[in-house]
Amino acid sequence: MKRVSLTQYLVEEQRLHNSIPAELRLLIEVVARACKSISHAVGKGALGEVLGSAGSENVQGEVQKKLDVLSNEILLEANEWGGHLAAMASEEMETIHPIPNRYPKGEYMLLFDPLDGSSNIDVNVSIGTIFSVLKAPEGMGEPTEQAFLQPGTRQVAAGYAVYGPQTVLVLTTGDGVNCFTLDREMGSWVLTQRDMKIPEDTREFAINASNTRHWYPPVTRYVNELLAGKTGPRGKDFNMRWIASMVADVHRILNRGGIFMYPADAREPDKPGKLRLMYEANPMAFLIEQAGGAATNGTQRILDIQPKKLHERVAVFLGSKNEVERVTGYHQQ
Ligand code: P6P
């Protein structure tokens, strides 16, 4: 297959669909270059003296790994000077990050989880970067947290990188989902999967089953039916996977179907779940829907949720359309 680079893909998308203005193309290419740098740092492992904890906590109250902090810095520094952004927001930072006054400002706002799946870093299991792009409100002036609180339907682009056996970048700008693989010798992103589509049915589910005793009834009922396999109402056996790295679980689901679940549970009744809406659930929901899947919080389409806080959490059920609709149905009974 003729090799198509990320740049060529973006230029051709702009020429064919007028869907990727030059500033957005620049933003995507800058983020992709930052992901290359993160991949390089992650790949060094113990040889790069980047493993282990940074001795600090993030806004989520989670211990920050050195690579969490490094990945966040790589994304901030890569995106500050280009003139395409008004502000950034990160899982690793409590407040939004305005563009320094010494640089020009642009019309986009970038949100990211710089290194998702941190608990896997030190044991060499796939981790990744998740990002979401919004437009700054017209006439915004100084950027505020409020300006970021837009529903996921307003995203103009979203994507993730997986730092695994291969380094891949999966991207949507609202016209389907495409996957690029990093050619490490050339340092370029090469289009390797065009217009990814999720199978509407599946035999594979992803949930952290150690939380079984904490689940609410709709999830318990749904998972028990999966576990009953061909002896139960589903009439077929199911398999389970849980990598504890959302990017890796979602990438598997995009490729071969499945349903990913991180429900609210009784451990923290006041919290709707563990995952964050703005820079985990929303970008993944955009990608999943663009690939023909579905993504809800159990009762509402994730992309329709009106955010109230930058770091708010949300329950997540996403993947093969028919499975997501089934488990959503149990929540509505
Ligand atoms: P648990 C990683 O910390 C993360 O945010 C997601 O990438 C992942 O799906 C989930 O949390 C894992 O959570 O409770 O199974 O460790």
mmCIF file of C-alpha atoms and ligand atoms in Angstrom:
data_model
loop_
_atom_site.group_PDB
_atom_site.id
_atom_site.type_symbol
_atom_site.label_atom_id
_atom_site.label_comp_id
_atom_site.label_asym_id
_atom_site.label_seq_id
_atom_site.Cartn_x
_atom_site.Cartn_y
_atom_site.Cartn_z
ATOM 1 C CA MET A 1 0.000 0.000 0.000
ATOM 2 C CA LYS A 2 1.371 3.449 -0.889
ATOM 3 C CA ARG A 3 2.588 5.056 2.328
ATOM 4 C CA VAL A 4 0.470 8.053 3.327
ATOM 5 C CA SER A 5 1.957 10.221 6.073
ATOM 6 C CA LEU A 6 -0.087 12.050 8.701
ATOM 7 C CA THR A 7 0.753 15.341 6.977
ATOM 8 C CA GLN A 8 -0.396 14.095 3.567
ATOM 9 C CA TYR A 9 -3.592 12.688 5.122
ATOM 10 C CA LEU A 10 -4.403 15.993 6.831
ATOM 11 C CA VAL A 11 -3.662 18.052 3.697
ATOM 12 C CA GLU A 12 -5.815 15.758 1.555
ATOM 13 C CA GLU A 13 -8.667 15.830 4.099
ATOM 14 C CA GLN A 14 -8.564 19.618 3.961
ATOM 15 C CA ARG A 15 -8.536 19.564 0.137
ATOM 16 C CA LEU A 16 -11.363 16.971 -0.115
ATOM 17 C CA HIS A 17 -13.630 17.893 2.779
ATOM 18 C CA ASN A 18 -12.444 21.340 3.887
ATOM 19 C CA SER A 19 -12.667 19.853 7.389
ATOM 20 C CA ILE A 20 -9.205 20.569 8.754
ATOM 21 C CA PRO A 21 -8.265 24.259 8.666
ATOM 22 C CA ALA A 22 -4.538 24.982 8.647
ATOM 23 C CA GLU A 23 -4.486 25.917 12.352
ATOM 24 C CA LEU A 24 -6.176 22.629 13.304
ATOM 25 C CA ARG A 25 -3.766 20.730 11.064
ATOM 26 C CA LEU A 26 -0.854 22.445 12.810
ATOM 27 C CA LEU A 27 -2.341 21.559 16.210
ATOM 28 C CA ILE A 28 -2.762 17.898 15.295
ATOM 29 C CA GLU A 29 0.771 17.670 13.905
ATOM 30 C CA VAL A 30 2.221 19.337 17.020
ATOM 31 C CA VAL A 31 0.344 16.927 19.297
ATOM 32 C CA ALA A 32 1.480 13.995 17.132
ATOM 33 C CA ARG A 33 5.100 15.184 17.402
ATOM 34 C CA ALA A 34 4.726 15.465 21.191
ATOM 35 C CA CYS A 35 3.390 11.890 21.281
ATOM 36 C CA LYS A 36 6.522 10.790 19.396
ATOM 37 C CA SER A 37 8.644 12.390 22.119
ATOM 38 C CA ILE A 38 6.577 10.749 24.863
ATOM 39 C CA SER A 39 6.861 7.393 23.090
ATOM 40 C CA HIS A 40 10.631 7.816 23.003
ATOM 41 C CA ALA A 41 10.790 8.624 26.731
ATOM 42 C CA VAL A 42 8.427 5.775 27.670
ATOM 43 C CA GLY A 43 10.420 3.354 25.522
ATOM 44 C CA LYS A 44 13.616 3.958 27.491
ATOM 45 C CA GLY A 45 12.096 2.449 30.650
ATOM 46 C CA ALA A 46 14.634 1.917 33.403
ATOM 47 C CA LEU A 47 17.429 3.020 31.057
ATOM 48 C CA GLY A 48 16.007 6.507 30.945
ATOM 49 C CA GLU A 49 15.714 6.979 34.696
ATOM 50 C CA VAL A 50 12.067 7.942 34.135
ATOM 51 C CA LEU A 51 10.333 5.114 35.995
ATOM 52 C CA GLY A 52 8.887 5.314 39.468
ATOM 53 C CA SER A 53 7.040 8.049 41.314
ATOM 54 C CA ALA A 54 7.659 11.757 41.058
ATOM 55 C CA GLY A 55 6.988 12.129 44.771
ATOM 56 C CA SER A 56 3.947 14.352 44.134
ATOM 57 C CA GLU A 57 0.173 14.015 43.730
ATOM 58 C CA ASN A 58 -2.048 15.353 40.933
ATOM 59 C CA VAL A 59 -5.383 17.106 41.257
ATOM 60 C CA GLN A 60 -7.034 13.688 41.306
ATOM 61 C CA GLY A 61 -5.102 12.816 44.465
ATOM 62 C CA GLU A 62 -3.175 10.184 42.512
ATOM 63 C CA VAL A 63 0.568 9.703 42.999
ATOM 64 C CA GLN A 64 2.260 11.157 39.918
ATOM 65 C CA LYS A 65 4.792 9.015 38.093
ATOM 66 C CA LYS A 66 7.878 10.731 36.709
ATOM 67 C CA LEU A 67 6.599 9.961 33.218
ATOM 68 C CA ASP A 68 3.203 11.584 34.027
ATOM 69 C CA VAL A 69 4.974 14.843 34.833
ATOM 70 C CA LEU A 70 7.390 14.551 31.883
ATOM 71 C CA SER A 71 4.586 13.776 29.413
ATOM 72 C CA ASN A 72 2.582 16.744 30.643
ATOM 73 C CA GLU A 73 5.593 19.046 30.208
ATOM 74 C CA ILE A 74 6.266 17.702 26.702
ATOM 75 C CA LEU A 75 2.695 18.495 25.625
ATOM 76 C CA LEU A 76 2.713 21.961 27.221
ATOM 77 C CA GLU A 77 6.061 22.981 25.706
ATOM 78 C CA ALA A 78 5.204 21.580 22.265
ATOM 79 C CA ASN A 79 1.937 23.518 22.070
ATOM 80 C CA GLU A 80 2.736 26.856 23.720
ATOM 81 C CA TRP A 81 4.513 28.687 20.881
ATOM 82 C CA GLY A 82 2.561 27.681 17.758
ATOM 83 C CA GLY A 83 -0.122 30.351 17.919
ATOM 84 C CA HIS A 84 -2.918 27.802 17.398
ATOM 85 C CA LEU A 85 -4.147 27.590 21.015
ATOM 86 C CA ALA A 86 -5.894 29.898 23.466
ATOM 87 C CA ALA A 87 -5.332 27.564 26.417
ATOM 88 C CA MET A 88 -4.743 23.994 27.527
ATOM 89 C CA ALA A 89 -6.079 21.756 30.295
ATOM 90 C CA SER A 90 -4.603 18.540 31.634
ATOM 91 C CA GLU A 91 -5.503 15.739 34.021
ATOM 92 C CA GLU A 92 -2.206 16.550 35.737
ATOM 93 C CA MET A 93 -2.971 20.236 36.402
ATOM 94 C CA GLU A 94 -5.657 21.628 38.719
ATOM 95 C CA THR A 95 -6.255 24.787 36.718
ATOM 96 C CA ILE A 96 -6.234 25.605 33.020
ATOM 97 C CA HIS A 97 -2.933 26.584 31.383
ATOM 98 C CA PRO A 98 -3.213 29.864 29.425
ATOM 99 C CA ILE A 99 -0.755 30.479 26.579
ATOM 100 C CA PRO A 100 2.109 32.685 27.904
ATOM 101 C CA ASN A 101 1.816 36.326 26.820
ATOM 102 C CA ARG A 102 5.094 36.106 24.854
ATOM 103 C CA TYR A 103 3.329 33.869 22.333
ATOM 104 C CA PRO A 104 0.384 34.573 19.961
ATOM 105 C CA LYS A 105 -2.954 32.986 20.814
ATOM 106 C CA GLY A 106 -5.203 30.917 18.565
ATOM 107 C CA GLU A 107 -8.796 29.766 18.378
ATOM 108 C CA TYR A 108 -8.446 26.228 19.738
ATOM 109 C CA MET A 109 -8.318 24.751 23.232
ATOM 110 C CA LEU A 110 -6.487 21.470 23.892
ATOM 111 C CA LEU A 111 -7.316 19.058 26.716
ATOM 112 C CA PHE A 112 -5.322 15.946 27.476
ATOM 113 C CA ASP A 113 -4.544 13.072 29.761
ATOM 114 C CA PRO A 114 -0.812 13.090 29.050
ATOM 115 C CA LEU A 115 -0.144 9.536 30.170
ATOM 116 C CA ASP A 116 -3.176 7.344 30.744
ATOM 117 C CA GLY A 117 -2.733 4.036 32.537
ATOM 118 C CA SER A 118 0.117 5.161 34.756
ATOM 119 C CA SER A 119 -0.168 2.129 37.040
ATOM 120 C CA ASN A 120 1.139 0.116 34.077
ATOM 121 C CA ILE A 121 4.244 2.223 33.400
ATOM 122 C CA ASP A 122 6.643 0.419 35.746
ATOM 123 C CA VAL A 123 5.555 -3.048 34.600
ATOM 124 C CA ASN A 124 5.912 -2.441 30.844
ATOM 125 C CA VAL A 125 2.231 -2.664 29.938
ATOM 126 C CA SER A 126 0.755 -0.415 27.214
ATOM 127 C CA ILE A 127 -0.066 3.180 28.220
ATOM 128 C CA GLY A 128 -1.067 6.180 26.174
ATOM 129 C CA THR A 129 -1.988 9.816 25.648
ATOM 130 C CA ILE A 130 -5.585 10.979 25.137
ATOM 131 C CA PHE A 131 -6.444 14.405 23.693
ATOM 132 C CA SER A 132 -9.506 16.462 22.838
ATOM 133 C CA VAL A 133 -9.796 19.712 20.849
ATOM 134 C CA LEU A 134 -12.458 22.375 21.374
ATOM 135 C CA LYS A 135 -12.863 25.815 19.834
ATOM 136 C CA ALA A 136 -12.501 28.789 22.114
ATOM 137 C CA PRO A 137 -15.829 30.631 22.519
ATOM 138 C CA GLU A 138 -16.129 33.692 20.223
ATOM 139 C CA GLY A 139 -14.678 36.822 21.842
ATOM 140 C CA MET A 140 -13.460 34.844 24.843
ATOM 141 C CA GLY A 141 -10.722 37.249 25.932
ATOM 142 C CA GLU A 142 -8.735 35.770 28.815
ATOM 143 C CA PRO A 143 -9.352 31.980 28.842
ATOM 144 C CA THR A 144 -11.326 30.622 31.787
ATOM 145 C CA GLU A 145 -12.245 27.167 33.040
ATOM 146 C CA GLN A 146 -15.823 28.002 32.080
ATOM 147 C CA ALA A 147 -14.771 28.270 28.419
ATOM 148 C CA PHE A 148 -13.718 24.600 28.496
ATOM 149 C CA LEU A 149 -17.062 23.377 29.862
ATOM 150 C CA GLN A 150 -18.536 22.448 26.483
ATOM 151 C CA PRO A 151 -20.353 19.165 25.750
ATOM 152 C CA GLY A 152 -18.408 16.542 23.831
ATOM 153 C CA THR A 153 -20.462 17.187 20.693
ATOM 154 C CA ARG A 154 -18.480 20.439 20.343
ATOM 155 C CA GLN A 155 -15.144 18.629 19.891
ATOM 156 C CA VAL A 156 -13.506 19.400 16.527
ATOM 157 C CA ALA A 157 -10.884 16.644 16.899
ATOM 158 C CA ALA A 158 -9.934 13.876 19.314
ATOM 159 C CA GLY A 159 -7.408 11.106 19.443
ATOM 160 C CA TYR A 160 -5.117 8.905 21.427
ATOM 161 C CA ALA A 161 -1.664 7.419 21.153
ATOM 162 C CA VAL A 162 -0.878 3.928 22.450
ATOM 163 C CA TYR A 163 2.720 3.292 23.542
ATOM 164 C CA GLY A 164 2.765 -0.480 23.146
ATOM 165 C CA PRO A 165 4.524 -3.047 20.933
ATOM 166 C CA GLN A 166 3.825 -0.487 18.218
ATOM 167 C CA THR A 167 3.262 3.192 18.816
ATOM 168 C CA VAL A 168 -0.019 4.157 17.137
ATOM 169 C CA LEU A 169 -1.990 7.376 16.848
ATOM 170 C CA VAL A 170 -5.763 7.098 16.360
ATOM 171 C CA LEU A 171 -7.490 10.274 15.224
ATOM 172 C CA THR A 172 -10.854 11.709 14.255
ATOM 173 C CA THR A 173 -11.757 15.190 13.035
ATOM 174 C CA GLY A 174 -15.412 14.237 12.629
ATOM 175 C CA ASP A 175 -15.034 12.386 9.330
ATOM 176 C CA GLY A 176 -14.300 8.831 10.470
ATOM 177 C CA VAL A 177 -11.437 7.280 12.451
ATOM 178 C CA ASN A 178 -7.946 6.630 11.112
ATOM 179 C CA CYS A 179 -4.916 4.929 12.655
ATOM 180 C CA PHE A 180 -1.287 5.924 12.060
ATOM 181 C CA THR A 181 1.681 3.788 13.062
ATOM 182 C CA LEU A 182 4.980 5.402 14.068
ATOM 183 C CA ASP A 183 7.832 4.474 11.724
ATOM 184 C CA ARG A 184 10.604 4.732 14.278
ATOM 185 C CA GLU A 185 13.426 4.724 11.704
ATOM 186 C CA MET A 186 11.943 7.630 9.750
ATOM 187 C CA GLY A 187 10.249 9.277 12.746
ATOM 188 C CA SER A 188 7.037 9.629 10.730
ATOM 189 C CA TRP A 189 3.409 8.658 11.331
ATOM 190 C CA VAL A 190 2.159 6.379 8.530
ATOM 191 C CA LEU A 191 -1.533 5.724 7.794
ATOM 192 C CA THR A 192 -2.092 2.028 8.516
ATOM 193 C CA GLN A 193 -5.861 1.735 9.082
ATOM 194 C CA ARG A 194 -8.345 3.898 7.177
ATOM 195 C CA ASP A 195 -11.945 4.512 8.352
ATOM 196 C CA MET A 196 -11.996 2.072 11.314
ATOM 197 C CA LYS A 197 -15.398 0.530 12.110
ATOM 198 C CA ILE A 198 -16.405 -1.265 15.341
ATOM 199 C CA PRO A 199 -18.378 -4.524 14.911
ATOM 200 C CA GLU A 200 -21.903 -3.896 16.266
ATOM 201 C CA ASP A 201 -21.879 -7.214 18.202
ATOM 202 C CA THR A 202 -19.164 -8.787 20.307
ATOM 203 C CA ARG A 203 -18.206 -11.662 22.565
ATOM 204 C CA GLU A 204 -15.719 -9.668 24.646
ATOM 205 C CA PHE A 205 -16.247 -7.345 27.618
ATOM 206 C CA ALA A 206 -13.909 -5.201 29.693
ATOM 207 C CA ILE A 207 -14.585 -4.325 33.332
ATOM 208 C CA ASN A 208 -12.589 -4.469 36.576
ATOM 209 C CA ALA A 209 -14.372 -7.482 38.075
ATOM 210 C CA SER A 210 -12.709 -6.972 41.490
ATOM 211 C CA ASN A 211 -15.431 -4.351 42.050
ATOM 212 C CA THR A 212 -18.297 -6.840 41.532
ATOM 213 C CA ARG A 213 -19.640 -6.541 45.091
ATOM 214 C CA HIS A 214 -19.876 -2.742 44.689
ATOM 215 C CA TRP A 215 -21.822 -2.675 41.383
ATOM 216 C CA TYR A 216 -25.391 -1.391 41.147
ATOM 217 C CA PRO A 217 -28.078 -3.876 39.970
ATOM 218 C CA PRO A 218 -28.157 -3.030 36.224
ATOM 219 C CA VAL A 219 -24.414 -3.739 35.866
ATOM 220 C CA THR A 220 -24.606 -6.844 38.040
ATOM 221 C CA ARG A 221 -27.462 -8.220 35.935
ATOM 222 C CA TYR A 222 -25.727 -7.416 32.642
ATOM 223 C CA VAL A 223 -22.371 -8.933 33.624
ATOM 224 C CA ASN A 224 -23.990 -12.027 35.155
ATOM 225 C CA GLU A 225 -25.726 -12.688 31.829
ATOM 226 C CA LEU A 226 -22.359 -12.404 30.040
ATOM 227 C CA LEU A 227 -20.785 -14.816 32.563
ATOM 228 C CA ALA A 228 -23.671 -17.301 32.095
ATOM 229 C CA GLY A 229 -22.559 -17.604 28.484
ATOM 230 C CA LYS A 230 -24.367 -20.120 26.303
ATOM 231 C CA THR A 231 -26.127 -21.541 29.392
ATOM 232 C CA GLY A 232 -27.830 -18.192 30.004
ATOM 233 C CA PRO A 233 -30.109 -15.724 28.172
ATOM 234 C CA ARG A 234 -27.373 -14.562 25.814
ATOM 235 C CA GLY A 235 -26.939 -18.035 24.335
ATOM 236 C CA LYS A 236 -23.220 -17.489 23.609
ATOM 237 C CA ASP A 237 -20.005 -17.488 25.612
ATOM 238 C CA PHE A 238 -18.106 -14.264 26.295
ATOM 239 C CA ASN A 239 -14.447 -13.509 26.985
ATOM 240 C CA MET A 240 -13.109 -10.833 29.360
ATOM 241 C CA ARG A 241 -10.161 -8.451 29.069
ATOM 242 C CA TRP A 242 -9.091 -5.672 31.487
ATOM 243 C CA ILE A 243 -5.749 -3.957 30.798
ATOM 244 C CA ALA A 244 -6.376 -1.094 33.283
ATOM 245 C CA SER A 245 -5.216 1.248 30.541
ATOM 246 C CA MET A 246 -8.220 2.832 28.823
ATOM 247 C CA VAL A 247 -6.292 3.596 25.624
ATOM 248 C CA ALA A 248 -5.285 -0.073 25.235
ATOM 249 C CA ASP A 249 -8.777 -1.408 26.006
ATOM 250 C CA VAL A 250 -10.400 1.106 23.633
ATOM 251 C CA HIS A 251 -7.865 0.346 20.874
ATOM 252 C CA ARG A 252 -8.698 -3.376 21.119
ATOM 253 C CA ILE A 253 -12.413 -2.567 20.969
ATOM 254 C CA LEU A 254 -11.970 -0.269 17.945
ATOM 255 C CA ASN A 255 -10.165 -3.104 16.187
ATOM 256 C CA ARG A 256 -12.252 -6.179 17.105
ATOM 257 C CA GLY A 257 -15.328 -4.982 18.978
ATOM 258 C CA GLY A 258 -16.182 -5.257 22.663
ATOM 259 C CA ILE A 259 -17.725 -3.252 25.463
ATOM 260 C CA PHE A 260 -15.679 -1.226 27.956
ATOM 261 C CA MET A 261 -17.341 -0.462 31.288
ATOM 262 C CA TYR A 262 -16.254 1.719 34.188
ATOM 263 C CA PRO A 263 -19.582 2.147 36.042
ATOM 264 C CA ALA A 264 -20.399 4.219 39.077
ATOM 265 C CA ASP A 265 -20.439 1.918 42.109
ATOM 266 C CA ALA A 266 -21.191 1.914 45.820
ATOM 267 C CA ARG A 267 -17.564 2.555 46.829
ATOM 268 C CA GLU A 268 -18.118 6.289 46.268
ATOM 269 C CA PRO A 269 -21.899 6.914 46.007
ATOM 270 C CA ASP A 270 -21.319 10.644 45.528
ATOM 271 C CA LYS A 271 -19.065 10.077 42.503
ATOM 272 C CA PRO A 272 -20.520 9.040 39.106
ATOM 273 C CA GLY A 273 -17.452 6.893 38.320
ATOM 274 C CA LYS A 274 -13.647 7.025 38.125
ATOM 275 C CA LEU A 275 -12.974 8.254 34.596
ATOM 276 C CA ARG A 276 -12.835 11.930 33.682
ATOM 277 C CA LEU A 277 -15.343 13.383 31.278
ATOM 278 C CA MET A 278 -13.378 16.127 29.535
ATOM 279 C CA TYR A 279 -10.124 14.387 28.590
ATOM 280 C CA GLU A 280 -10.909 10.662 28.791
ATOM 281 C CA ALA A 281 -14.592 9.904 28.186
ATOM 282 C CA ASN A 282 -15.393 12.685 25.695
ATOM 283 C CA PRO A 283 -12.491 12.075 23.269
ATOM 284 C CA MET A 284 -12.983 8.306 23.445
ATOM 285 C CA ALA A 285 -16.750 8.685 22.953
ATOM 286 C CA PHE A 286 -16.147 10.889 19.873
ATOM 287 C CA LEU A 287 -13.823 8.245 18.373
ATOM 288 C CA ILE A 288 -16.125 5.340 19.230
ATOM 289 C CA GLU A 289 -19.198 7.020 17.707
ATOM 290 C CA GLN A 290 -17.225 8.018 14.601
ATOM 291 C CA ALA A 291 -16.362 4.315 14.222
ATOM 292 C CA GLY A 292 -20.035 3.284 14.460
ATOM 293 C CA GLY A 293 -20.098 2.403 18.161
ATOM 294 C CA ALA A 294 -21.949 3.943 21.113
ATOM 295 C CA ALA A 295 -20.856 5.620 24.365
ATOM 296 C CA THR A 296 -23.105 6.411 27.335
ATOM 297 C CA ASN A 297 -22.883 6.975 31.075
ATOM 298 C CA GLY A 298 -25.600 4.305 31.452
ATOM 299 C CA THR A 299 -28.498 6.668 30.892
ATOM 300 C CA GLN A 300 -27.211 9.513 28.683
ATOM 301 C CA ARG A 301 -25.033 9.791 25.563
ATOM 302 C CA ILE A 302 -21.628 10.884 26.900
ATOM 303 C CA LEU A 303 -21.165 13.509 24.194
ATOM 304 C CA ASP A 304 -24.408 15.238 25.254
ATOM 305 C CA ILE A 305 -23.364 15.702 28.896
ATOM 306 C CA GLN A 306 -23.047 19.366 29.864
ATOM 307 C CA PRO A 307 -19.853 19.552 31.966
ATOM 308 C CA LYS A 308 -19.988 21.434 35.268
ATOM 309 C CA LYS A 309 -16.346 21.100 36.345
ATOM 310 C CA LEU A 310 -13.099 20.658 34.450
ATOM 311 C CA HIS A 311 -12.119 17.450 36.262
ATOM 312 C CA GLU A 312 -15.556 15.950 36.681
ATOM 313 C CA ARG A 313 -15.901 12.200 36.535
ATOM 314 C CA VAL A 314 -18.402 10.106 34.612
ATOM 315 C CA ALA A 315 -19.539 6.494 34.332
ATOM 316 C CA VAL A 316 -18.522 4.991 30.987
ATOM 317 C CA PHE A 317 -20.077 2.235 28.857
ATOM 318 C CA LEU A 318 -18.669 2.298 25.319
ATOM 319 C CA GLY A 319 -17.986 0.054 22.344
ATOM 320 C CA SER A 320 -20.081 -2.262 20.154
ATOM 321 C CA LYS A 321 -23.383 -0.505 19.583
ATOM 322 C CA ASN A 322 -25.727 -3.403 20.373
ATOM 323 C CA GLU A 323 -24.024 -4.232 23.691
ATOM 324 C CA VAL A 324 -23.992 -0.611 24.843
ATOM 325 C CA GLU A 325 -27.680 -0.303 23.987
ATOM 326 C CA ARG A 326 -28.439 -3.496 25.941
ATOM 327 C CA VAL A 327 -26.684 -2.408 29.154
ATOM 328 C CA THR A 328 -28.206 1.065 28.809
ATOM 329 C CA GLY A 329 -31.627 -0.566 28.582
ATOM 330 C CA TYR A 330 -31.051 -2.277 31.949
ATOM 331 C CA HIS A 331 -30.353 1.134 33.499
ATOM 332 C CA GLN A 332 -33.684 2.402 32.238
ATOM 333 C CA GLN A 333 -35.800 -0.388 33.723
HETATM 334 P P1 P6P B 1 -8.739 0.477 37.836
HETATM 335 C C1 P6P B 1 -5.981 4.358 34.435
HETATM 336 O O1 P6P B 1 -5.644 4.783 35.739
HETATM 337 C C2 P6P B 1 -7.465 4.620 34.245
HETATM 338 O O2 P6P B 1 -7.721 5.982 34.358
HETATM 339 C C3 P6P B 1 -7.910 4.078 32.893
HETATM 340 O O3 P6P B 1 -6.918 4.160 31.928
HETATM 341 C C4 P6P B 1 -8.263 2.640 33.202
HETATM 342 O O4 P6P B 1 -9.262 2.109 32.354
HETATM 343 C C5 P6P B 1 -8.776 2.712 34.648
HETATM 344 O O5 P6P B 1 -8.216 3.898 35.223
HETATM 345 C C6 P6P B 1 -8.339 1.530 35.460
HETATM 346 O O6 P6P B 1 -8.955 1.641 36.726
HETATM 347 O O7 P6P B 1 -9.689 0.878 38.950
HETATM 348 O O8 P6P B 1 -9.132 -0.838 37.185
HETATM 349 O O9 P6P B 1 -7.290 0.518 38.207
#
